[in-house]
């Protein structure tokens, strides 16, 4: 497994390119605005086939560059949970809400991911975990053998994702955090914002996680 990261866009969002070096297959996780280009260029330089753009959720800073991905790798399959696709299909709602200085093309996914779905990147096994709260269709992607979790805006470097947005739900967020924290403590969390940490580090140092776990 090779993990490449780029951070950018108006919300300083993390974008991850994860590859199985043996099969030269790779997947991009999330597509922040003005951020995917360098990773796609690196994939092409290494001879990797980017087979997918797998989204954690439908907030603009996680899918804005989807058309860039499609342009560079037309066969890449875009996956998102069905509950979050409407946001991606109508990005103009978020463009107005957040007064964005750019236009995001509407996104139509190739398929929907579901809780506990098994996916593969070459020989890498990936399990989808539905983690609503920040948004109804928020998911994370777990690599159980490698102990890696692409976490979107669930737990983000000492904090958690916002639950004050129109379709957020704080109680669901609490349940999702507790669900993910049952994974192995050594799991490396690649959050949508901030630096990577292990779940154990978040358990010890993240006050929001500590409070949610204590309340369970």
Short mmCIF file of C-alpha atoms in Angstrom, two decimals:
data_model
loop_
_atom_site.label_atom_id
_atom_site.label_comp_id
_atom_site.label_asym_id
_atom_site.label_seq_id
_atom_site.Cartn_x
_atom_site.Cartn_y
_atom_site.Cartn_z
CA UNK A 1 0.00 0.00 0.00
CA UNK A 2 1.17 3.49 -0.95
CA UNK A 3 -0.64 6.56 0.39
CA UNK A 4 -0.13 9.98 -1.19
CA UNK A 5 -1.77 13.10 0.25
CA UNK A 6 -2.50 16.60 -0.93
CA UNK A 7 -4.27 19.28 1.08
CA UNK A 8 -5.93 22.36 -0.35
CA UNK A 9 -9.03 24.18 -1.45
CA UNK A 10 -10.98 26.84 0.42
CA UNK A 11 -11.51 24.54 3.42
CA UNK A 12 -7.97 23.05 3.46
CA UNK A 13 -9.35 19.56 2.87
CA UNK A 14 -7.25 16.40 2.61
CA UNK A 15 -7.27 14.31 -0.55
CA UNK A 16 -5.77 10.82 -0.52
CA UNK A 17 -4.51 8.65 -3.35
CA UNK A 18 -4.14 5.06 -2.20
CA UNK A 19 -2.52 2.46 -4.45
CA UNK A 20 -1.72 -1.22 -4.51
CA UNK A 21 1.80 -1.09 -5.93
CA UNK A 22 1.68 -4.75 -7.06
CA UNK A 23 -1.31 -4.31 -9.38
CA UNK A 24 -0.79 -0.57 -10.03
CA UNK A 25 -4.42 0.16 -9.23
CA UNK A 26 -5.27 3.26 -7.23
CA UNK A 27 -8.29 5.11 -5.86
CA UNK A 28 -8.69 8.77 -5.01
CA UNK A 29 -10.55 9.42 -1.77
CA UNK A 30 -12.43 12.73 -1.91
CA UNK A 31 -11.76 15.52 -4.38
CA UNK A 32 -11.33 18.94 -2.75
CA UNK A 33 -11.41 21.99 -5.01
CA UNK A 34 -8.11 22.80 -6.75
CA UNK A 35 -6.38 19.86 -5.09
CA UNK A 36 -6.57 16.64 -7.12
CA UNK A 37 -4.35 17.70 -10.04
CA UNK A 38 -0.94 16.96 -8.48
CA UNK A 39 -2.07 13.54 -7.25
CA UNK A 40 -3.51 12.59 -10.63
CA UNK A 41 -0.30 13.73 -12.31
CA UNK A 42 1.73 11.59 -9.92
CA UNK A 43 -0.53 8.59 -10.58
CA UNK A 44 0.01 8.94 -14.32
CA UNK A 45 3.78 9.32 -13.84
CA UNK A 46 3.89 6.10 -11.81
CA UNK A 47 1.76 4.22 -14.31
CA UNK A 48 -1.12 3.72 -11.91
CA UNK A 49 -4.67 3.17 -13.13
CA UNK A 50 -7.00 5.32 -11.03
CA UNK A 51 -10.06 3.07 -10.96
CA UNK A 52 -12.24 5.20 -8.72
CA UNK A 53 -13.10 8.35 -6.83
CA UNK A 54 -14.62 7.15 -3.58
CA UNK A 55 -16.33 9.94 -1.67
CA UNK A 56 -16.84 10.10 2.08
CA UNK A 57 -19.79 12.47 1.71
CA UNK A 58 -21.39 15.17 -0.38
CA UNK A 59 -20.11 18.42 1.09
CA UNK A 60 -18.58 20.62 -1.58
CA UNK A 61 -15.02 20.52 -0.29
CA UNK A 62 -14.96 16.75 -0.69
CA UNK A 63 -16.23 16.42 -4.28
CA UNK A 64 -15.65 19.76 -6.04
CA UNK A 65 -12.84 18.42 -8.26
CA UNK A 66 -14.79 15.37 -9.46
CA UNK A 67 -14.83 16.56 -13.09
CA UNK A 68 -11.03 16.92 -13.02
CA UNK A 69 -10.74 13.28 -11.99
CA UNK A 70 -13.12 12.18 -14.75
CA UNK A 71 -11.18 14.18 -17.32
CA UNK A 72 -7.83 12.60 -16.42
CA UNK A 73 -9.16 9.07 -15.78
CA UNK A 74 -12.50 8.69 -17.66
CA UNK A 75 -12.99 5.09 -16.50
CA UNK A 76 -12.75 5.97 -12.80
CA UNK A 77 -15.96 5.04 -10.98
CA UNK A 78 -17.41 7.63 -8.63
CA UNK A 79 -18.95 6.15 -5.49
CA UNK A 80 -21.03 7.87 -2.81
CA UNK A 81 -23.73 6.87 -0.34
CA UNK A 82 -27.24 7.34 -1.75
CA UNK A 83 -28.25 9.67 1.10
CA UNK A 84 -25.55 12.16 0.15
CA UNK A 85 -25.80 12.06 -3.63
CA UNK A 86 -28.55 14.74 -3.79
CA UNK A 87 -26.08 17.30 -2.38
CA UNK A 88 -23.57 16.40 -5.08
CA UNK A 89 -26.24 16.44 -7.79
CA UNK A 90 -27.20 20.01 -6.85
CA UNK A 91 -23.94 21.73 -5.86
CA UNK A 92 -25.39 25.16 -6.55
CA UNK A 93 -27.19 24.95 -3.19
CA UNK A 94 -23.85 24.80 -1.37
CA UNK A 95 -22.28 27.31 -3.74
CA UNK A 96 -24.89 29.85 -2.61
CA UNK A 97 -24.82 28.82 1.05
CA UNK A 98 -21.04 29.13 1.39
CA UNK A 99 -20.69 31.91 -1.23
CA UNK A 100 -18.08 29.96 -3.16
CA UNK A 101 -16.01 31.81 -5.78
CA UNK A 102 -16.19 28.93 -8.28
CA UNK A 103 -18.71 26.70 -10.01
CA UNK A 104 -18.99 22.95 -9.28
CA UNK A 105 -20.49 20.77 -12.02
CA UNK A 106 -23.33 18.48 -10.88
CA UNK A 107 -22.13 15.00 -9.97
CA UNK A 108 -23.88 11.78 -10.88
CA UNK A 109 -22.37 8.76 -9.15
CA UNK A 110 -21.66 5.49 -10.93
CA UNK A 111 -22.78 3.49 -7.90
CA UNK A 112 -23.82 3.84 -4.27
CA UNK A 113 -21.87 2.43 -1.34
CA UNK A 114 -23.60 0.76 1.60
CA UNK A 115 -22.69 -0.15 5.16
CA UNK A 116 -20.32 -3.12 5.42
CA UNK A 117 -19.84 -3.27 1.65
CA UNK A 118 -16.57 -4.91 0.55
CA UNK A 119 -14.48 -3.16 -2.10
CA UNK A 120 -11.03 -3.81 -3.56
CA UNK A 121 -8.12 -1.79 -4.89
CA UNK A 122 -6.02 -4.47 -6.53
CA UNK A 123 -5.30 -6.84 -3.66
CA UNK A 124 -6.23 -4.29 -0.97
CA UNK A 125 -9.48 -5.06 0.79
CA UNK A 126 -11.67 -2.13 1.83
CA UNK A 127 -14.80 -2.14 4.00
CA UNK A 128 -17.33 0.68 3.84
CA UNK A 129 -18.72 1.82 7.21
CA UNK A 130 -21.78 4.09 7.24
CA UNK A 131 -21.16 6.87 9.77
CA UNK A 132 -24.00 9.42 9.64
CA UNK A 133 -24.04 12.56 11.75
CA UNK A 134 -21.97 15.15 9.93
CA UNK A 135 -24.16 14.30 6.96
CA UNK A 136 -26.77 11.53 6.44
CA UNK A 137 -24.72 9.57 3.93
CA UNK A 138 -21.27 10.02 5.45
CA UNK A 139 -19.09 6.91 5.17
CA UNK A 140 -15.56 5.93 6.08
CA UNK A 141 -13.34 3.42 4.28
CA UNK A 142 -11.52 0.83 6.39
CA UNK A 143 -8.47 -1.16 5.28
CA UNK A 144 -8.55 -3.86 8.00
CA UNK A 145 -5.29 -5.66 7.11
CA UNK A 146 -3.32 -2.44 6.81
CA UNK A 147 -5.05 -0.82 9.81
CA UNK A 148 -5.88 2.35 7.86
CA UNK A 149 -9.13 4.30 7.97
CA UNK A 150 -10.07 7.05 5.51
CA UNK A 151 -12.31 8.99 7.84
CA UNK A 152 -13.75 12.01 6.04
CA UNK A 153 -15.24 14.53 8.47
CA UNK A 154 -16.07 12.14 11.30
CA UNK A 155 -13.03 12.61 13.55
CA UNK A 156 -10.69 15.33 12.28
CA UNK A 157 -7.40 15.86 14.08
CA UNK A 158 -8.48 16.55 17.64
CA UNK A 159 -12.02 17.55 16.80
CA UNK A 160 -15.10 16.14 15.03
CA UNK A 161 -17.11 17.19 11.99
CA UNK A 162 -19.71 19.92 12.30
CA UNK A 163 -23.23 18.99 13.31
CA UNK A 164 -24.79 22.43 12.93
CA UNK A 165 -25.42 22.07 9.19
CA UNK A 166 -28.96 21.70 7.79
CA UNK A 167 -28.90 17.89 7.51
CA UNK A 168 -26.48 17.10 10.35
CA UNK A 169 -27.50 15.14 13.46
CA UNK A 170 -25.44 15.26 16.64
CA UNK A 171 -26.89 12.09 18.17
CA UNK A 172 -26.07 10.15 15.02
CA UNK A 173 -22.57 11.64 15.10
CA UNK A 174 -22.05 10.36 18.65
CA UNK A 175 -23.16 6.86 17.64
CA UNK A 176 -20.87 6.91 14.59
CA UNK A 177 -17.85 8.02 16.61
CA UNK A 178 -18.43 5.22 19.12
CA UNK A 179 -18.85 2.74 16.26
CA UNK A 180 -15.53 3.68 14.66
CA UNK A 181 -13.68 3.77 17.96
CA UNK A 182 -14.38 0.04 18.32
CA UNK A 183 -11.86 -0.59 15.52
CA UNK A 184 -8.30 -1.58 16.54
CA UNK A 185 -6.60 1.19 18.53
CA UNK A 186 -3.54 1.17 16.26
CA UNK A 187 -5.66 2.04 13.21
CA UNK A 188 -4.24 5.07 11.40
CA UNK A 189 -6.97 7.65 10.83
CA UNK A 190 -6.68 9.71 7.65
CA UNK A 191 -9.15 12.49 8.37
CA UNK A 192 -10.70 14.96 5.98
CA UNK A 193 -8.85 17.81 7.70
CA UNK A 194 -5.80 17.97 9.92
CA UNK A 195 -2.97 15.51 10.48
CA UNK A 196 -3.20 11.73 10.57
CA UNK A 197 -3.38 10.14 14.02
CA UNK A 198 -4.16 6.70 15.38
CA UNK A 199 -7.54 5.99 16.92
CA UNK A 200 -5.80 5.51 20.25
CA UNK A 201 -4.25 8.99 19.99
CA UNK A 202 -7.70 10.42 19.31
CA UNK A 203 -9.09 8.46 22.26
CA UNK A 204 -6.45 9.94 24.55
CA UNK A 205 -6.29 13.53 23.29
CA UNK A 206 -9.54 14.41 21.49
CA UNK A 207 -11.94 15.97 24.02
CA UNK A 208 -15.00 15.41 21.80
CA UNK A 209 -14.22 11.72 21.37
CA UNK A 210 -13.49 11.32 25.07
CA UNK A 211 -16.82 12.92 26.00
CA UNK A 212 -18.77 10.74 23.57
CA UNK A 213 -17.11 7.56 24.76
CA UNK A 214 -17.68 8.49 28.41
CA UNK A 215 -21.40 9.04 27.73
CA UNK A 216 -21.92 5.63 26.16
#
